């Protein structure tokens, strides 16, 4: 029996190639039970004509499905669903009924409902998307990343792809971080002092879980990275927000009971201010006097295109009290979820054991792909390309902001990829963001960055990592128009 050709159609929302979409369409039909064993598929010519695509595309899709034993080719007769194709389980689902569980009582700890950042899922359709941390596909080195991924899939790297590292990491990636990434920040570390994480946020979570208890106090910047505040709340420690100034975290404002101090000296999040060297030394001295540890989140050090970045706080640490958090997700792409921790061996040992108990290790294939991309020089080339593009966008944005009389509240001295803005008194940035969406403009309201209840409402952030330079001036003009400047 031949399958009716009307059962085949392409999805307009599919992200892959036409060949992969045809493969998935047929495989899904078999797995869902719509296409049964022994049924004949339409000829490659007929299906190509029906779908409006090339015949060779359908032929290649059929060939791949034959190799996977979903289909079988019978000489001149055509293609059929294979006798060995996966057979979907047949069961009678239970009828839907109203749930009787009282989830308000059953849930022991709540993680939702916090003050977090959010953006529309379709943010890319906005013409003027001043959204922080997103990747511009025109700046990413797709070709070389693909080649590195293919190389990591090769037989030579089979163990890196398939092995259970348990609590270890890819030695090639560790070696690159140790010999190339950390020396750029003035940091020296051995392999037992480095741990790969699922991005900087995972590194912060591991750190908080290892260092904090319900009896300990965490001092952190205000405003700060909202996810850090949520992580600290989950640890149930005592929380001590410290209001930052134009130089970042003021050491003399840190409360004496602080056990762990979280800071972003290179690019304060979200104000982008850079902590001067004198204050960095004061922060180390204050931590020593309090016998406190410092967690340095150096999330954006690669985005220093105006001037060379200052050495990391960790490079000035002679006591071993600074724990360093780095990330490749900002400089490559956020979906990579690859970061690292650097600290004294006793700390890394505990963080490694905790990571192993929760997620074992980041995927070996991702680690090896990143190791190739970094070690072959592609990463440095991309950083240079991104730096030049971000520099041009920053210049265009600074010019437009000045021309329209908007106020910059924080300005980093080395680069970065965002501006921290302050609206006129009485401005509600959340309402401003809603109004601007009508003009195809996206901004990030600043309220989520502040701690406490009585927080400023007139701050907002403008990112420029994913907006083209030729759109910046018009986007800023639209913001100024809605604000009333």
XYZ file of C-alpha atoms in Angstrom:
485
model
C 0.000 0.000 0.000
C 1.380 3.399 -0.949
C 1.201 6.301 1.464
C -0.986 9.187 0.230
C 1.225 12.044 -0.817
C -1.046 14.523 1.004
C 0.344 13.260 4.316
C 3.688 14.918 3.555
C 4.236 18.622 4.175
C 7.042 20.928 5.277
C 6.871 23.155 8.348
C 7.523 26.881 7.734
C 9.034 27.170 11.239
C 11.649 24.429 10.844
C 15.195 25.653 11.566
C 17.233 22.963 9.765
C 17.961 22.171 6.119
C 15.305 20.913 3.729
C 16.993 17.504 3.704
C 16.894 17.235 7.503
C 13.264 18.360 7.518
C 12.270 15.627 5.065
C 14.156 13.067 7.169
C 12.485 14.215 10.369
C 9.056 14.322 8.755
C 9.291 10.692 7.634
C 10.983 9.437 10.810
C 8.296 11.138 12.921
C 5.583 9.565 10.791
C 7.070 6.113 11.435
C 7.636 6.692 15.164
C 4.115 8.071 15.636
C 2.565 5.066 13.907
C 1.154 6.976 10.921
C 3.490 5.139 8.523
C 3.398 1.392 9.011
C 5.927 -1.352 8.237
C 6.021 -2.243 4.560
C 4.140 0.844 3.330
C 5.504 2.386 0.154
C 6.684 5.985 0.125
C 6.048 8.328 -2.796
C 8.762 8.328 -5.434
C 11.510 10.916 -5.057
C 10.210 12.720 -8.156
C 6.606 12.893 -6.935
C 7.511 13.941 -3.383
C 9.917 16.619 -4.639
C 7.231 18.024 -6.945
C 4.639 17.918 -4.148
C 6.912 19.720 -1.669
C 8.315 22.124 -4.242
C 11.939 21.184 -3.580
C 14.806 19.579 -5.464
C 14.609 15.853 -6.245
C 18.208 15.376 -5.081
C 17.189 16.733 -1.649
C 14.515 14.046 -1.303
C 16.890 11.375 -2.636
C 19.554 12.276 -0.062
C 16.942 12.247 2.740
C 15.717 8.790 1.638
C 19.318 7.539 1.464
C 20.004 8.661 5.035
C 16.808 6.978 6.241
C 17.850 3.740 4.499
C 21.226 3.933 6.272
C 19.384 4.357 9.586
C 17.107 1.360 8.744
C 13.944 3.441 8.766
C 13.452 2.722 5.048
C 14.461 -0.008 2.653
C 15.060 0.352 -1.091
C 13.595 -2.398 -3.314
C 15.328 -2.198 -6.668
C 13.181 -0.387 -9.206
C 10.081 -0.680 -7.021
C 10.932 2.268 -4.768
C 11.275 2.975 -1.049
C 9.321 1.255 1.731
C 9.103 1.532 5.498
C 11.672 -0.995 6.740
C 10.674 -4.176 8.540
C 13.277 -3.180 11.131
C 11.976 0.347 11.617
C 11.184 1.284 15.234
C 7.668 0.214 16.172
C 5.875 2.742 18.375
C 4.450 1.394 21.640
C 0.720 0.829 21.641
C -1.059 1.728 24.837
C -4.344 3.119 25.967
C -3.788 6.497 27.608
C -5.611 7.253 30.809
C -8.539 9.643 30.434
C -7.758 13.208 31.439
C -9.133 14.151 34.853
C -8.761 17.133 37.145
C -5.575 16.924 39.240
C -6.157 16.314 42.932
C -2.675 17.268 44.186
C -2.517 20.454 46.247
C 0.660 21.839 44.706
C 0.612 24.921 46.943
C 1.250 22.557 49.860
C 3.286 19.922 48.027
C 6.011 22.263 46.760
C 8.657 22.545 49.460
C 10.834 25.262 47.919
C 9.809 27.864 45.368
C 12.150 29.013 42.616
C 9.738 30.881 40.346
C 8.343 34.369 40.734
C 11.643 36.135 41.394
C 12.690 39.467 39.934
C 14.450 38.279 36.793
C 15.228 39.594 33.330
C 12.923 38.655 30.495
C 12.674 39.384 26.802
C 10.165 38.424 24.118
C 10.890 35.035 22.590
C 10.603 36.671 19.185
C 12.997 39.484 20.074
C 14.864 39.087 16.777
C 11.862 40.326 14.789
C 12.141 43.758 16.418
C 14.052 46.127 14.163
C 15.727 47.974 17.044
C 16.543 45.264 19.588
C 18.837 46.816 22.195
C 19.022 43.477 24.010
C 22.105 42.491 25.971
C 24.059 39.286 25.505
C 22.580 38.062 22.224
C 24.700 36.918 19.310
C 24.868 38.620 15.948
C 24.951 35.762 13.406
C 26.934 37.984 11.023
C 29.801 38.133 13.522
C 29.950 34.460 14.444
C 32.436 32.175 12.676
C 29.942 29.494 11.647
C 32.253 27.728 9.189
C 35.148 27.142 11.565
C 32.881 26.226 14.483
C 31.222 23.642 12.246
C 34.598 22.243 11.226
C 35.696 21.991 14.859
C 32.440 20.234 15.761
C 32.959 17.744 12.920
C 36.538 17.163 14.009
C 35.338 16.486 17.559
C 32.949 13.879 16.145
C 35.770 11.994 14.434
C 37.101 8.584 15.387
C 40.232 10.114 16.893
C 38.099 11.901 19.482
C 35.650 9.065 20.082
C 36.537 8.779 23.763
C 36.114 12.531 24.300
C 32.668 12.273 22.702
C 31.429 9.174 24.502
C 33.372 8.831 27.757
C 31.878 9.481 31.170
C 34.346 11.935 32.656
C 32.425 11.719 35.955
C 34.104 14.576 37.857
C 36.876 15.408 35.371
C 37.031 17.706 32.330
C 38.431 17.654 28.820
C 42.219 17.923 29.299
C 42.655 19.881 26.054
C 40.180 22.554 27.169
C 41.723 22.765 30.638
C 45.181 23.149 29.097
C 44.039 26.005 26.854
C 42.440 27.856 29.761
C 45.534 27.285 31.856
C 48.085 28.343 29.209
C 46.177 30.992 27.230
C 42.992 32.356 28.827
C 44.182 32.842 32.402
C 47.581 34.412 31.578
C 45.690 37.156 29.699
C 44.142 38.042 33.032
C 47.419 37.709 34.952
C 46.303 34.478 36.616
C 48.396 31.368 37.174
C 46.722 28.060 38.073
C 47.348 24.335 37.821
C 44.819 21.892 36.380
C 43.478 20.969 39.832
C 42.514 24.599 40.394
C 40.266 24.827 37.301
C 36.740 23.443 36.881
C 34.586 23.624 33.732
C 30.986 24.712 34.364
C 27.759 25.078 32.427
C 28.316 28.810 32.010
C 29.081 31.537 34.538
C 25.664 31.211 36.187
C 26.319 27.558 37.001
C 29.736 28.572 38.351
C 28.097 31.109 40.669
C 25.559 28.506 41.843
C 28.272 25.952 42.615
C 30.236 28.599 44.497
C 27.253 29.687 46.575
C 26.343 26.111 47.436
C 29.880 25.297 48.578
C 30.618 28.487 50.517
C 27.314 29.658 51.991
C 25.043 28.346 54.739
C 22.060 29.731 56.595
C 24.462 31.203 59.165
C 26.772 32.952 56.709
C 26.431 36.351 55.033
C 26.912 37.191 51.377
C 27.712 40.787 50.411
C 26.887 41.625 46.813
C 26.555 44.616 44.535
C 23.357 46.640 44.220
C 22.357 46.792 41.413
C 23.620 43.364 40.370
C 23.124 40.440 38.017
C 19.566 39.335 38.942
C 20.354 35.620 38.650
C 23.055 35.995 41.324
C 20.526 37.443 43.740
C 18.203 34.504 43.061
C 21.069 32.066 43.630
C 21.869 33.683 46.976
C 18.219 33.546 48.006
C 18.162 29.817 47.214
C 21.197 29.266 49.440
C 19.179 30.784 52.345
C 22.190 32.762 53.509
C 21.997 36.241 55.020
C 22.057 38.752 52.173
C 23.744 42.156 52.350
C 23.315 44.272 49.200
C 25.877 47.097 48.901
C 25.023 50.061 46.661
C 27.723 50.631 44.035
C 29.080 53.992 42.896
C 30.843 55.110 39.711
C 33.895 53.013 40.690
C 31.968 49.842 41.454
C 31.693 48.161 44.857
C 32.936 50.445 47.698
C 35.010 48.284 50.089
C 34.291 50.416 53.166
C 30.537 49.806 52.745
C 30.861 46.029 53.046
C 29.295 44.947 56.356
C 31.683 43.463 58.942
C 29.716 40.203 59.137
C 30.320 39.408 55.441
C 31.727 35.931 54.795
C 31.674 35.988 50.978
C 31.808 39.071 48.727
C 30.494 38.854 45.157
C 31.859 41.477 42.755
C 32.261 42.306 39.054
C 35.358 44.554 39.074
C 36.111 44.632 35.339
C 32.612 45.476 34.090
C 30.161 46.010 36.912
C 26.819 44.453 36.072
C 24.779 46.347 34.978
C 26.408 49.813 35.280
C 29.522 48.698 33.276
C 31.803 50.763 35.560
C 35.393 49.538 35.940
C 36.918 49.308 39.393
C 40.244 51.233 39.564
C 43.379 49.391 40.648
C 43.570 51.287 43.949
C 40.048 50.230 44.891
C 40.779 46.645 43.893
C 43.645 46.615 46.362
C 41.388 48.194 48.991
C 38.816 45.454 48.344
C 41.450 42.757 48.860
C 42.641 44.460 52.054
C 39.082 44.728 53.354
C 38.399 41.061 52.602
C 41.586 40.126 54.458
C 40.580 42.187 57.491
C 37.152 40.519 57.542
C 38.629 37.084 56.750
C 36.126 36.971 53.872
C 36.331 35.350 50.451
C 35.779 37.218 47.173
C 34.010 35.777 44.134
C 35.136 37.689 41.040
C 32.747 37.400 38.104
C 34.827 38.390 35.054
C 32.007 37.700 32.616
C 32.941 40.210 29.892
C 36.700 40.673 29.983
C 37.098 39.708 26.306
C 34.939 42.681 25.303
C 37.675 45.238 26.035
C 38.219 47.135 22.800
C 38.717 50.729 23.992
C 41.753 50.068 26.188
C 43.487 46.919 27.431
C 41.663 45.474 30.441
C 43.089 45.815 33.921
C 44.515 42.614 35.425
C 41.928 40.490 37.154
C 41.426 40.883 40.870
C 42.504 37.251 41.150
C 45.933 38.193 39.764
C 46.474 40.497 42.748
C 45.437 37.866 45.286
C 48.303 36.587 47.449
C 46.112 34.870 50.063
C 44.117 32.509 47.829
C 40.874 34.166 48.929
C 39.638 35.149 45.426
C 37.567 32.686 43.394
C 37.493 33.563 39.708
C 34.503 32.998 37.410
C 34.991 33.114 33.634
C 32.739 32.383 30.685
C 32.947 31.679 26.955
C 29.191 32.114 26.549
C 29.420 35.902 26.232
C 32.283 35.952 23.743
C 31.038 33.023 21.607
C 27.271 32.553 21.981
C 24.935 32.295 25.016
C 23.630 28.852 24.052
C 27.115 27.392 24.456
C 26.755 27.341 28.273
C 30.467 26.918 28.926
C 32.306 28.664 31.758
C 34.936 27.882 34.343
C 35.937 28.350 37.962
C 39.460 29.038 39.211
C 40.260 28.762 42.902
C 42.314 27.050 45.544
C 42.374 23.261 45.355
C 40.256 22.609 48.489
C 37.460 24.768 47.060
C 37.657 23.315 43.551
C 37.628 19.799 45.031
C 34.278 20.465 46.721
C 32.815 22.278 43.708
C 33.901 19.360 41.500
C 32.211 16.832 43.790
C 29.002 18.895 43.871
C 28.974 19.247 40.091
C 29.477 15.497 39.712
C 26.505 14.761 41.967
C 24.204 17.159 40.096
C 25.162 16.947 36.414
C 28.439 14.953 36.368
C 30.159 17.106 33.731
C 29.405 19.367 30.738
C 29.042 17.358 27.499
C 32.376 16.036 26.255
C 31.636 16.899 22.631
C 30.976 20.547 23.502
C 34.168 20.739 25.525
C 36.290 19.192 22.766
C 34.700 21.376 20.052
C 35.440 24.489 22.115
C 38.983 23.266 22.754
C 39.617 22.967 19.003
C 38.003 26.334 18.248
C 40.123 28.026 20.911
C 43.427 26.295 20.234
C 43.316 26.722 16.443
C 43.150 30.503 16.719
C 39.535 30.855 15.564
C 38.495 32.270 18.931
C 41.077 35.065 18.837
C 40.035 35.956 15.297
C 36.409 36.129 16.356
C 37.226 38.295 19.362
C 39.065 40.763 17.116
C 36.159 40.820 14.675
C 33.618 41.308 17.459
C 35.745 43.999 19.088
C 35.880 46.039 15.895
C 32.130 45.706 15.339
C 31.249 46.526 18.951
C 33.574 49.524 18.898
C 31.793 50.907 15.840
C 28.366 50.273 17.383
C 29.368 51.853 20.669
C 30.591 54.965 18.849
C 27.359 55.187 16.873
C 25.285 54.740 20.021
C 27.274 57.291 22.019
C 26.818 59.828 19.219
C 23.077 59.189 18.989
C 22.604 59.293 22.754
C 24.413 62.621 22.988
C 22.482 64.033 20.036
C 19.120 63.249 21.639
C 20.033 64.293 25.171
C 19.589 60.906 26.808
C 21.466 60.292 30.066
C 24.109 57.616 30.496
C 24.235 56.483 34.136
C 27.227 54.158 33.871
C 30.120 54.064 31.441
C 32.875 51.457 31.437
C 36.335 52.556 30.440
C 37.378 49.482 28.456
C 34.427 48.543 26.263
C 31.690 46.047 26.977
C 28.485 45.611 25.030
C 25.882 47.781 26.767
C 25.024 51.211 28.177
C 23.402 51.695 31.575
C 20.863 54.505 31.171
C 18.844 56.751 33.497
C 15.515 58.160 32.369
C 14.093 61.478 33.593
C 12.638 61.572 37.099
C 9.218 59.967 37.113
C 10.008 57.605 34.237
C 8.808 54.034 34.706
C 11.207 51.984 32.583
C 8.846 49.011 32.538
C 6.103 51.104 30.972
C 8.665 52.726 28.709
C 9.723 49.284 27.474
C 6.091 48.359 26.766
C 5.465 51.593 24.859
C 8.644 51.189 22.817
C 7.646 47.756 21.591
C 4.933 49.480 19.575
C 7.767 51.272 17.766
C 9.680 47.977 17.188
C 12.221 48.919 19.875
C 13.340 46.627 22.695
C 15.086 47.825 25.859
C 15.686 46.172 29.229
C 14.032 47.846 32.257
C 16.488 48.206 35.122
C 14.245 47.367 38.069
C 15.245 43.669 38.034
C 18.857 44.569 38.823
C 18.075 46.298 42.144
C 17.518 44.663 45.515
C 14.784 45.525 48.004
C 11.282 46.846 47.524
C 11.757 50.594 47.078
C 13.901 50.396 43.950
C 14.533 53.061 41.292
C 12.214 52.767 38.324
C 13.878 55.041 35.792
C 16.952 52.967 34.884
C 17.244 50.822 31.766
C 19.925 48.983 29.810
C 20.723 49.255 26.105
C 22.737 46.380 24.634
C 24.377 46.626 21.232
C 25.808 43.152 20.609
C 23.094 42.154 18.141
C 21.893 45.403 16.524
C 23.425 46.650 13.290
C 25.236 50.008 13.345
C 22.990 51.510 10.668
C 19.902 50.964 12.853
C 21.255 52.470 16.045
C 20.611 56.158 15.361
C 16.957 55.612 14.416
C 16.418 53.306 17.394
C 17.822 55.857 19.829
C 15.689 58.552 18.183
C 12.573 56.474 18.822
C 13.529 56.001 22.464
C 14.054 59.744 22.867
C 10.708 60.468 21.216
C 8.777 58.175 23.574
C 10.625 59.538 26.607
C 9.852 63.057 25.452
C 13.347 64.398 24.784
